[in-house]
mmCIF file of C-alpha atoms in Angstrom:
data_model
loop_
_atom_site.group_PDB
_atom_site.id
_atom_site.type_symbol
_atom_site.label_atom_id
_atom_site.label_comp_id
_atom_site.label_asym_id
_atom_site.label_seq_id
_atom_site.Cartn_x
_atom_site.Cartn_y
_atom_site.Cartn_z
ATOM 1 C CA MET E 6 -13.799 3.105 20.138
ATOM 2 C CA SER E 7 -17.244 4.787 20.343
ATOM 3 C CA ARG E 8 -18.840 7.150 17.743
ATOM 4 C CA SER E 9 -20.729 9.417 19.676
ATOM 5 C CA ASP E 10 -21.399 8.476 23.353
ATOM 6 C CA SER E 11 -18.480 7.173 25.751
ATOM 7 C CA PRO E 12 -15.831 6.035 26.242
ATOM 8 C CA ARG E 13 -14.308 9.055 24.571
ATOM 9 C CA LEU E 14 -11.200 9.804 22.935
ATOM 10 C CA LEU E 15 -9.276 12.725 22.827
ATOM 11 C CA VAL E 16 -6.385 13.443 20.176
ATOM 12 C CA TYR E 17 -4.075 16.119 21.642
ATOM 13 C CA GLY E 18 -1.907 17.862 18.912
ATOM 14 C CA ALA E 19 -4.613 17.103 16.637
ATOM 15 C CA TYR E 20 -3.833 20.199 14.036
ATOM 16 C CA GLY E 21 -0.002 18.464 13.616
ATOM 17 C CA TYR E 22 0.809 16.462 10.261
ATOM 18 C CA THR E 23 0.195 13.237 12.181
ATOM 19 C CA GLY E 24 -2.974 14.310 14.351
ATOM 20 C CA ARG E 25 -4.616 15.553 11.253
ATOM 21 C CA LEU E 26 -4.531 12.200 9.553
ATOM 22 C CA VAL E 27 -5.578 10.538 12.575
ATOM 23 C CA VAL E 28 -8.628 12.924 13.098
ATOM 24 C CA GLU E 29 -9.316 12.262 9.271
ATOM 25 C CA ARG E 30 -9.121 8.798 9.540
ATOM 26 C CA ALA E 31 -11.149 8.304 12.810
ATOM 27 C CA VAL E 32 -13.968 10.520 10.909
ATOM 28 C CA GLU E 33 -13.581 8.313 7.922
ATOM 29 C CA HIS E 34 -14.528 5.441 10.378
ATOM 30 C CA GLY E 35 -17.134 7.406 12.202
ATOM 31 C CA TYR E 36 -15.816 8.347 15.206
ATOM 32 C CA GLU E 37 -16.024 11.265 16.658
ATOM 33 C CA PRO E 38 -12.779 11.928 18.745
ATOM 34 C CA LEU E 39 -12.335 15.222 21.153
ATOM 35 C CA VAL E 40 -10.076 17.808 19.048
ATOM 36 C CA ALA E 41 -7.306 19.183 21.295
ATOM 37 C CA GLY E 42 -4.128 21.247 20.993
ATOM 38 C CA ARG E 43 -2.435 24.419 22.785
ATOM 39 C CA ASP E 44 -3.240 26.706 19.885
ATOM 40 C CA ARG E 45 -6.878 27.577 19.919
ATOM 41 C CA THR E 46 -7.452 28.914 16.765
ATOM 42 C CA LYS E 47 -5.857 25.710 15.039
ATOM 43 C CA THR E 48 -7.662 23.388 16.878
ATOM 44 C CA ARG E 49 -10.775 24.695 16.340
ATOM 45 C CA GLY E 50 -10.119 24.998 12.526
ATOM 46 C CA VAL E 51 -9.683 21.136 12.376
ATOM 47 C CA ALA E 52 -12.623 20.835 14.586
ATOM 48 C CA THR E 53 -14.912 22.728 12.337
ATOM 49 C CA ALA E 54 -13.324 21.064 9.193
ATOM 50 C CA HIS E 55 -15.110 17.797 10.677
ATOM 51 C CA SER E 56 -18.125 18.792 12.892
ATOM 52 C CA LEU E 57 -16.027 17.923 16.066
ATOM 53 C CA GLN E 58 -15.803 19.144 19.360
ATOM 54 C CA ALA E 59 -12.790 21.312 20.203
ATOM 55 C CA ARG E 60 -11.165 21.341 23.517
ATOM 56 C CA PRO E 61 -7.971 23.724 23.193
ATOM 57 C CA PHE E 62 -5.765 23.978 26.265
ATOM 58 C CA ALA E 63 -1.940 23.781 27.009
ATOM 59 C CA VAL E 64 -0.358 20.805 28.122
ATOM 60 C CA GLU E 65 0.468 21.760 31.169
ATOM 61 C CA ASP E 66 -3.406 22.382 32.279
ATOM 62 C CA ALA E 67 -4.155 19.428 30.519
ATOM 63 C CA ALA E 68 -5.418 17.954 34.025
ATOM 64 C CA ASP E 69 -8.439 20.869 34.089
ATOM 65 C CA HIS E 70 -9.596 19.473 30.768
ATOM 66 C CA LEU E 71 -9.500 15.781 30.495
ATOM 67 C CA GLY E 72 -13.652 15.555 32.002
ATOM 68 C CA ASN E 73 -15.526 13.007 30.188
ATOM 69 C CA VAL E 74 -11.939 11.676 28.571
ATOM 70 C CA ASP E 75 -11.101 7.827 28.688
ATOM 71 C CA VAL E 76 -8.117 8.034 26.149
ATOM 72 C CA VAL E 77 -5.720 10.240 25.620
ATOM 73 C CA LEU E 78 -3.787 9.942 22.373
ATOM 74 C CA ASN E 79 -1.008 12.457 22.469
ATOM 75 C CA CYS E 80 0.306 13.490 18.912
ATOM 76 C CA ALA E 81 2.109 16.974 19.970
ATOM 77 C CA GLY E 82 5.955 16.460 19.540
ATOM 78 C CA PRO E 83 8.719 16.944 20.417
ATOM 79 C CA PHE E 84 7.330 14.457 23.030
ATOM 80 C CA ASP E 85 10.212 15.301 25.230
ATOM 81 C CA GLN E 86 8.098 18.556 26.120
ATOM 82 C CA THR E 87 4.402 17.228 25.994
ATOM 83 C CA ALA E 88 4.750 13.625 27.382
ATOM 84 C CA ASP E 89 5.545 14.046 31.105
ATOM 85 C CA PRO E 90 2.978 16.599 31.802
ATOM 86 C CA MET E 91 0.104 14.702 29.904
ATOM 87 C CA VAL E 92 1.232 11.299 31.759
ATOM 88 C CA ASP E 93 0.812 13.457 34.974
ATOM 89 C CA ALA E 94 -2.417 14.850 34.204
ATOM 90 C CA CYS E 95 -3.679 11.157 33.185
ATOM 91 C CA ILE E 96 -2.525 9.712 36.238
ATOM 92 C CA GLU E 97 -4.126 12.524 38.360
ATOM 93 C CA THR E 98 -7.816 12.040 36.467
ATOM 94 C CA GLU E 99 -7.185 8.200 35.677
ATOM 95 C CA THR E 100 -7.401 8.428 32.253
ATOM 96 C CA ASP E 101 -5.560 5.897 30.103
ATOM 97 C CA TYR E 102 -2.579 7.623 27.900
ATOM 98 C CA LEU E 103 -1.137 6.947 24.493
ATOM 99 C CA ASP E 104 1.367 8.632 22.486
ATOM 100 C CA ILE E 105 3.368 8.311 19.146
ATOM 101 C CA THR E 106 6.464 8.828 20.349
ATOM 102 C CA GLY E 107 9.831 7.379 19.276
ATOM 103 C CA GLU E 108 11.963 9.239 21.613
ATOM 104 C CA LEU E 109 14.319 6.976 23.879
ATOM 105 C CA GLN E 110 14.343 8.961 26.945
ATOM 106 C CA VAL E 111 10.672 9.511 26.977
ATOM 107 C CA PHE E 112 10.078 6.039 26.886
ATOM 108 C CA GLU E 113 12.230 5.217 29.543
ATOM 109 C CA ARG E 114 10.718 8.172 31.523
ATOM 110 C CA ILE E 115 7.040 6.970 31.276
ATOM 111 C CA HIS E 116 8.219 3.627 32.166
ATOM 112 C CA ARG E 117 9.476 4.307 35.541
ATOM 113 C CA ARG E 118 5.501 6.170 36.100
ATOM 114 C CA GLY E 119 4.489 2.366 35.803
ATOM 115 C CA GLY E 120 4.294 1.825 39.513
ATOM 116 C CA ASP E 121 1.917 5.101 39.407
ATOM 117 C CA ALA E 122 -0.197 4.362 36.594
ATOM 118 C CA GLU E 123 -0.623 1.071 38.321
ATOM 119 C CA ALA E 124 -2.045 2.157 41.359
ATOM 120 C CA ALA E 125 -4.447 4.738 39.655
ATOM 121 C CA GLY E 126 -5.720 1.602 37.278
ATOM 122 C CA VAL E 127 -4.331 3.482 34.530
ATOM 123 C CA THR E 128 -2.710 2.163 31.359
ATOM 124 C CA LEU E 129 0.647 4.282 29.723
ATOM 125 C CA LEU E 130 1.559 2.813 26.594
ATOM 126 C CA PRO E 131 3.701 5.120 24.412
ATOM 127 C CA GLY E 132 4.877 4.487 20.941
ATOM 128 C CA VAL E 133 1.642 3.459 19.677
ATOM 129 C CA GLY E 134 2.753 4.844 15.804
ATOM 130 C CA PHE E 135 5.409 3.331 13.303
ATOM 131 C CA ASP E 136 7.560 4.001 16.544
ATOM 132 C CA VAL E 137 7.079 1.242 17.945
ATOM 133 C CA VAL E 138 4.428 -1.090 17.174
ATOM 134 C CA PRO E 139 6.397 -3.005 14.241
ATOM 135 C CA THR E 140 9.556 -3.112 15.600
ATOM 136 C CA ASP E 141 8.140 -4.081 19.066
ATOM 137 C CA CYS E 142 5.858 -6.572 17.573
ATOM 138 C CA LEU E 143 8.824 -8.028 15.533
ATOM 139 C CA ALA E 144 11.081 -8.144 18.679
ATOM 140 C CA THR E 145 8.606 -9.877 20.756
ATOM 141 C CA HIS E 146 7.981 -12.527 17.752
ATOM 142 C CA LEU E 147 11.587 -13.067 17.314
ATOM 143 C CA HIS E 148 11.693 -13.550 20.867
ATOM 144 C CA ARG E 149 8.831 -16.206 20.739
ATOM 145 C CA ARG E 150 10.735 -17.928 18.512
ATOM 146 C CA LEU E 151 14.062 -17.963 20.700
ATOM 147 C CA PRO E 152 13.032 -17.676 24.186
ATOM 148 C CA ASP E 153 16.685 -17.923 25.388
ATOM 149 C CA ALA E 154 18.260 -15.097 23.404
ATOM 150 C CA THR E 155 20.575 -12.835 24.760
ATOM 151 C CA HIS E 156 20.996 -10.466 21.601
ATOM 152 C CA LEU E 157 18.253 -8.662 19.388
ATOM 153 C CA SER E 158 19.225 -6.793 16.366
ATOM 154 C CA LEU E 159 16.724 -4.348 14.465
ATOM 155 C CA ALA E 160 17.145 -2.662 11.560
ATOM 156 C CA LEU E 161 14.624 -0.379 9.274
ATOM 157 C CA GLU E 162 14.412 1.309 5.906
ATOM 158 C CA SER E 163 11.333 3.520 4.864
ATOM 159 C CA GLU E 164 10.508 5.389 1.820
ATOM 160 C CA GLY E 165 8.643 8.656 1.534
ATOM 161 C CA GLY E 166 9.567 12.006 3.097
ATOM 162 C CA VAL E 167 9.157 13.293 6.749
ATOM 163 C CA SER E 168 6.525 15.529 8.431
ATOM 164 C CA PRO E 169 7.483 18.814 9.846
ATOM 165 C CA GLY E 170 7.266 17.482 13.548
ATOM 166 C CA THR E 171 9.283 14.447 13.258
ATOM 167 C CA LEU E 172 12.103 16.471 11.338
ATOM 168 C CA LYS E 173 11.854 18.913 14.880
ATOM 169 C CA THR E 174 12.425 16.010 16.938
ATOM 170 C CA MET E 175 15.095 14.766 14.865
ATOM 171 C CA LEU E 176 16.980 18.037 14.947
ATOM 172 C CA SER E 177 16.271 18.420 18.609
ATOM 173 C CA ASP E 178 18.020 14.971 19.665
ATOM 174 C CA ILE E 179 20.854 15.089 17.102
ATOM 175 C CA GLY E 180 23.535 16.614 19.756
ATOM 176 C CA SER E 181 22.058 14.105 22.346
ATOM 177 C CA GLY E 182 24.118 11.368 20.350
ATOM 178 C CA GLY E 183 22.936 7.820 20.134
ATOM 179 C CA ALA E 184 22.552 4.616 22.453
ATOM 180 C CA VAL E 185 23.018 0.848 22.650
ATOM 181 C CA ARG E 186 21.416 -1.426 25.121
ATOM 182 C CA ARG E 187 24.602 -3.910 26.962
ATOM 183 C CA ASP E 188 23.660 -6.666 29.604
ATOM 184 C CA GLY E 189 20.489 -4.775 30.099
ATOM 185 C CA ASP E 190 21.624 -1.385 30.548
ATOM 186 C CA LEU E 191 21.305 1.758 28.337
ATOM 187 C CA ARG E 192 24.964 2.890 27.195
ATOM 188 C CA PHE E 193 25.681 5.975 25.110
ATOM 189 C CA GLU E 194 27.628 5.818 21.792
ATOM 190 C CA GLN E 195 27.549 8.265 18.955
ATOM 191 C CA ILE E 196 24.779 7.974 16.433
ATOM 192 C CA GLY E 197 26.664 5.743 13.163
ATOM 193 C CA ALA E 198 29.208 4.113 15.931
ATOM 194 C CA ARG E 199 28.323 1.463 14.231
ATOM 195 C CA THR E 200 27.643 -0.333 10.900
ATOM 196 C CA ARG E 201 25.826 -3.386 9.495
ATOM 197 C CA VAL E 202 24.843 -4.641 6.461
ATOM 198 C CA VAL E 203 21.254 -6.253 6.292
ATOM 199 C CA ASP E 204 19.136 -7.749 3.743
ATOM 200 C CA PHE E 205 15.555 -6.535 3.983
ATOM 201 C CA GLY E 206 14.385 -9.154 1.138
ATOM 202 C CA GLU E 207 15.281 -7.073 -1.992
ATOM 203 C CA GLY E 208 19.217 -6.837 -1.846
ATOM 204 C CA LEU E 209 21.857 -6.270 0.702
ATOM 205 C CA ARG E 210 21.333 -2.483 2.484
ATOM 206 C CA ARG E 211 24.140 -0.678 4.898
ATOM 207 C CA ALA E 212 22.841 0.594 7.926
ATOM 208 C CA ILE E 213 24.035 2.565 10.914
ATOM 209 C CA SER E 214 23.276 2.364 14.620
ATOM 210 C CA ILE E 215 20.478 4.915 16.010
ATOM 211 C CA PRO E 216 18.889 5.288 19.024
ATOM 212 C CA TRP E 217 15.627 3.981 18.048
ATOM 213 C CA GLY E 218 12.833 3.622 20.714
ATOM 214 C CA ASP E 219 13.217 -0.119 21.098
ATOM 215 C CA LEU E 220 16.270 0.137 23.173
ATOM 216 C CA SER E 221 13.622 0.783 25.596
ATOM 217 C CA THR E 222 10.593 -1.096 24.628
ATOM 218 C CA ALA E 223 11.903 -4.330 23.365
ATOM 219 C CA TYR E 224 13.720 -4.411 26.150
ATOM 220 C CA HIS E 225 10.700 -4.063 28.508
ATOM 221 C CA SER E 226 8.919 -6.122 26.380
ATOM 222 C CA THR E 227 11.341 -9.410 26.037
ATOM 223 C CA GLU E 228 14.124 -8.582 28.765
ATOM 224 C CA ILE E 229 16.602 -9.514 25.843
ATOM 225 C CA PRO E 230 19.735 -7.936 27.572
ATOM 226 C CA ASN E 231 21.683 -6.884 24.422
ATOM 227 C CA ILE E 232 19.956 -4.639 21.754
ATOM 228 C CA ASP E 233 21.168 -2.902 18.539
ATOM 229 C CA VAL E 234 18.767 -0.862 16.190
ATOM 230 C CA TYR E 235 20.125 0.363 12.685
ATOM 231 C CA LEU E 236 18.468 2.300 10.386
ATOM 232 C CA SER E 237 19.191 2.025 6.573
ATOM 233 C CA LEU E 238 20.220 5.222 4.825
ATOM 234 C CA PRO E 239 22.148 6.110 1.128
ATOM 235 C CA LYS E 240 25.761 6.809 1.493
ATOM 236 C CA ASN E 241 25.699 10.708 1.638
ATOM 237 C CA ALA E 242 22.999 10.612 4.364
ATOM 238 C CA ARG E 243 25.240 8.386 6.422
ATOM 239 C CA ARG E 244 28.200 10.580 6.064
ATOM 240 C CA ALA E 245 25.709 13.408 6.805
ATOM 241 C CA PHE E 246 24.722 11.714 10.188
ATOM 242 C CA SER E 247 28.923 11.137 10.759
ATOM 243 C CA LEU E 248 29.130 15.087 10.779
ATOM 244 C CA SER E 249 26.325 15.523 12.972
ATOM 245 C CA ARG E 250 28.428 14.369 16.017
ATOM 246 C CA TYR E 251 30.800 17.665 15.123
ATOM 247 C CA ALA E 252 27.818 20.048 15.040
ATOM 248 C CA GLY E 253 25.993 18.517 18.238
ATOM 249 C CA GLY E 254 26.799 21.194 20.561
ATOM 250 C CA VAL E 255 25.616 23.895 17.705
ATOM 251 C CA LEU E 256 22.346 22.443 17.024
ATOM 252 C CA ASP E 257 21.506 22.411 20.963
ATOM 253 C CA ALA E 258 22.095 26.154 21.185
ATOM 254 C CA ASP E 259 18.727 27.242 21.918
ATOM 255 C CA GLN E 260 18.765 30.230 19.299
ATOM 256 C CA VAL E 261 19.851 28.049 16.761
ATOM 257 C CA GLN E 262 16.983 25.405 17.609
ATOM 258 C CA ARG E 263 14.467 28.008 17.528
ATOM 259 C CA ALA E 264 15.444 29.241 13.923
ATOM 260 C CA LEU E 265 15.638 25.737 12.713
ATOM 261 C CA SER E 266 12.296 25.159 14.192
ATOM 262 C CA TRP E 267 10.820 28.560 12.193
ATOM 263 C CA LEU E 268 12.324 26.898 9.247
ATOM 264 C CA VAL E 269 10.789 23.761 9.420
ATOM 265 C CA ASP E 270 7.348 25.356 9.971
ATOM 266 C CA ARG E 271 7.958 27.377 6.916
ATOM 267 C CA TYR E 272 8.819 25.192 4.419
ATOM 268 C CA VAL E 273 8.229 21.483 5.342
ATOM 269 C CA GLU E 274 4.793 20.075 5.091
ATOM 270 C CA GLY E 275 5.564 16.226 4.944
ATOM 271 C CA PRO E 276 4.831 13.526 2.097
ATOM 272 C CA ASP E 277 1.575 13.866 0.400
ATOM 273 C CA GLU E 278 -1.475 11.367 -0.283
ATOM 274 C CA ALA E 279 0.409 9.847 -3.497
ATOM 275 C CA ALA E 280 3.612 9.641 -1.525
ATOM 276 C CA ARG E 281 1.841 8.032 1.503
ATOM 277 C CA SER E 282 -0.099 5.372 -0.530
ATOM 278 C CA ALA E 283 3.114 4.399 -2.588
ATOM 279 C CA GLY E 284 5.551 4.221 0.252
ATOM 280 C CA GLU E 285 6.436 0.975 2.137
ATOM 281 C CA ALA E 286 8.763 0.241 4.986
ATOM 282 C CA HIS E 287 10.662 -2.851 5.787
ATOM 283 C CA ILE E 288 12.219 -3.758 9.133
ATOM 284 C CA TRP E 289 14.301 -6.537 9.583
ATOM 285 C CA GLY E 290 15.096 -8.327 13.017
ATOM 286 C CA GLU E 291 17.689 -10.926 14.489
ATOM 287 C CA ALA E 292 17.621 -13.038 17.719
ATOM 288 C CA ARG E 293 20.806 -14.788 18.729
ATOM 289 C CA SER E 294 21.727 -16.831 21.916
ATOM 290 C CA ASP E 295 24.633 -19.001 22.203
ATOM 291 C CA ASP E 296 23.772 -21.851 20.198
ATOM 292 C CA ASP E 297 21.168 -20.530 17.949
ATOM 293 C CA ARG E 298 19.855 -17.601 15.429
ATOM 294 C CA VAL E 299 16.764 -16.457 14.147
ATOM 295 C CA VAL E 300 15.785 -13.861 11.098
ATOM 296 C CA SER E 301 12.443 -12.295 10.600
ATOM 297 C CA ARG E 302 11.243 -9.714 8.361
ATOM 298 C CA LEU E 303 8.120 -6.947 8.081
ATOM 299 C CA ARG E 304 6.972 -5.289 5.179
ATOM 300 C CA THR E 305 4.405 -2.371 6.167
ATOM 301 C CA PRO E 306 2.702 0.232 4.537
ATOM 302 C CA ASP E 307 4.346 3.777 4.611
ATOM 303 C CA THR E 308 5.503 5.101 7.903
ATOM 304 C CA TYR E 309 2.688 7.735 8.579
ATOM 305 C CA ARG E 310 -0.321 5.493 6.783
ATOM 306 C CA MET E 311 1.046 2.895 9.600
ATOM 307 C CA THR E 312 1.146 5.223 12.271
ATOM 308 C CA VAL E 313 -2.458 6.067 11.995
ATOM 309 C CA ARG E 314 -3.781 2.468 11.566
ATOM 310 C CA THR E 315 -1.596 1.379 14.615
ATOM 311 C CA ALA E 316 -2.521 4.225 16.919
ATOM 312 C CA LEU E 317 -6.162 3.937 16.488
ATOM 313 C CA LEU E 318 -6.277 0.170 16.330
ATOM 314 C CA VAL E 319 -4.483 0.162 19.643
ATOM 315 C CA ALA E 320 -7.018 3.226 20.672
ATOM 316 C CA GLU E 321 -9.854 1.069 19.888
ATOM 317 C CA LYS E 322 -8.485 -1.702 21.830
ATOM 318 C CA VAL E 323 -7.622 0.398 25.011
ATOM 319 C CA LEU E 324 -11.275 1.862 25.078
ATOM 320 C CA ASP E 325 -12.666 -1.508 24.759
ATOM 321 C CA GLY E 326 -10.852 -2.219 28.405
ATOM 322 C CA GLU E 327 -8.414 -4.670 26.866
ATOM 323 C CA ALA E 328 -5.190 -3.156 27.662
ATOM 324 C CA PRO E 329 -3.423 -4.058 31.010
ATOM 325 C CA THR E 330 -3.041 -1.167 33.383
ATOM 326 C CA GLY E 331 0.369 0.147 34.438
ATOM 327 C CA TYR E 332 2.969 0.914 31.880
ATOM 328 C CA GLN E 333 2.751 -1.171 28.778
ATOM 329 C CA THR E 334 4.468 -1.451 25.265
ATOM 330 C CA PRO E 335 2.450 -2.562 22.058
ATOM 331 C CA ALA E 336 3.751 -5.976 22.032
ATOM 332 C CA SER E 337 3.499 -6.381 25.809
ATOM 333 C CA ALA E 338 -0.270 -5.157 25.838
ATOM 334 C CA PHE E 339 -1.588 -7.082 22.973
ATOM 335 C CA GLY E 340 1.181 -9.472 21.721
ATOM 336 C CA PRO E 341 3.238 -9.708 18.710
ATOM 337 C CA ASP E 342 0.762 -10.424 16.130
ATOM 338 C CA LEU E 343 -0.819 -6.770 16.835
ATOM 339 C CA VAL E 344 0.892 -5.750 13.714
ATOM 340 C CA LEU E 345 -0.923 -8.328 11.463
ATOM 341 C CA GLU E 346 -4.211 -6.585 12.562
ATOM 342 C CA VAL E 347 -3.160 -4.083 9.982
ATOM 343 C CA PRO E 348 -3.846 -4.005 6.339
ATOM 344 C CA GLY E 349 -0.762 -4.451 4.002
ATOM 345 C CA VAL E 350 1.410 -6.103 6.807
ATOM 346 C CA GLU E 351 3.522 -9.201 5.569
ATOM 347 C CA ARG E 352 6.170 -10.913 8.047
ATOM 348 C CA VAL E 353 8.504 -13.612 6.852
ATOM 349 C CA ASP E 354 10.521 -16.150 9.050
ATOM 350 C CA LEU E 355 13.743 -17.500 8.007
ATOM 351 C CA ASN E 356 16.046 -20.035 9.133
ATOM 352 C CA GLY E 357 19.493 -19.323 7.353
ATOM 353 C CA ASP E 358 18.488 -18.685 3.979
ATOM 354 C CA GLU E 359 15.154 -20.865 4.254
ATOM 355 C CA VAL E 360 11.564 -19.527 4.618
ATOM 356 C CA VAL E 361 10.103 -21.252 7.292
ATOM 357 C CA GLY E 362 7.251 -19.181 7.695
ATOM 358 C CA GLU E 363 5.279 -16.486 5.973
ATOM 359 C CA GLU E 364 1.823 -14.226 7.127
ATOM 360 C CA SER E 365 0.592 -11.377 5.663
ATOM 361 C CA THR E 366 -2.682 -9.167 5.778
ATOM 362 C CA ALA E 367 -4.785 -8.179 2.702
ATOM 363 C CA ALA E 368 -3.889 -4.813 1.459
ATOM 364 C CA GLU E 369 -6.569 -1.800 2.001
#
């Protein structure tokens, strides 16, 4: 990533919870990203705080504002509303596109633009945050360990709170239900339709099935045809997700969604620095074939710390010309060991109960 000259990085949604963290981190390391977003006052506020250039614009008008920009990092969710117009603008202006989405259907839609991106010489690489760098890297690592795998299961457990944007996305998506991949196809199922007991390395946890982005990205990275993703939750939270299937139609109502969005903006601030510094996330993965089974685990910093670090790491690589053109996932672009370039990450490989491999990076 350049510091004061070209190539240039533009952070869209820079005044959101995660966008602010990305800009702060970039500036701490001597970079000068362009600060962009829909709200003129908020965009200029972030730019002024860091002595950066502000570029306020609505995402629908993005093509008119990507002059001298080489890479867009979209941090403005829900990405169901911002990704498509920004991808259109990036292909039109031959600008590489990154985002931090975790939304399954957004991944699928961007994947379908891969041919257009290839023709334009553009990289489309969604999911460069905690959604889905660690899980995509773990999935590809498991495929490397067991190339003939036919089934892949991933599970997540994280500590700490959520940001306003993440909560809005969860509320907007809850009525659409869950998903699973079977024989290469995405199939609808209710969130929490299945449960699984998982050992993240610190004892057994019960997890429920969720429509995580890896149902798209891990499939395109590995071509494993059967994929499940689970989230470890306390008992009361699992019960709430079970009830959510009955409330889905209510939560989808436009007036209810607008009210919930206002409440989130008014009362949710996201985890503070102390919570982010203390938090950890754990990821478990299993690959199976007819004849074998392998398990690997990841331990990473807090999800938001991880998002900031992986987003800027990937942005730097794309700006340096290291990413292939067309649609990419983090691991298809940079390999399964990308996650090990982030400080404070540990990866453990198991066969049965025996640890057969362990790699880690020093904490910051």
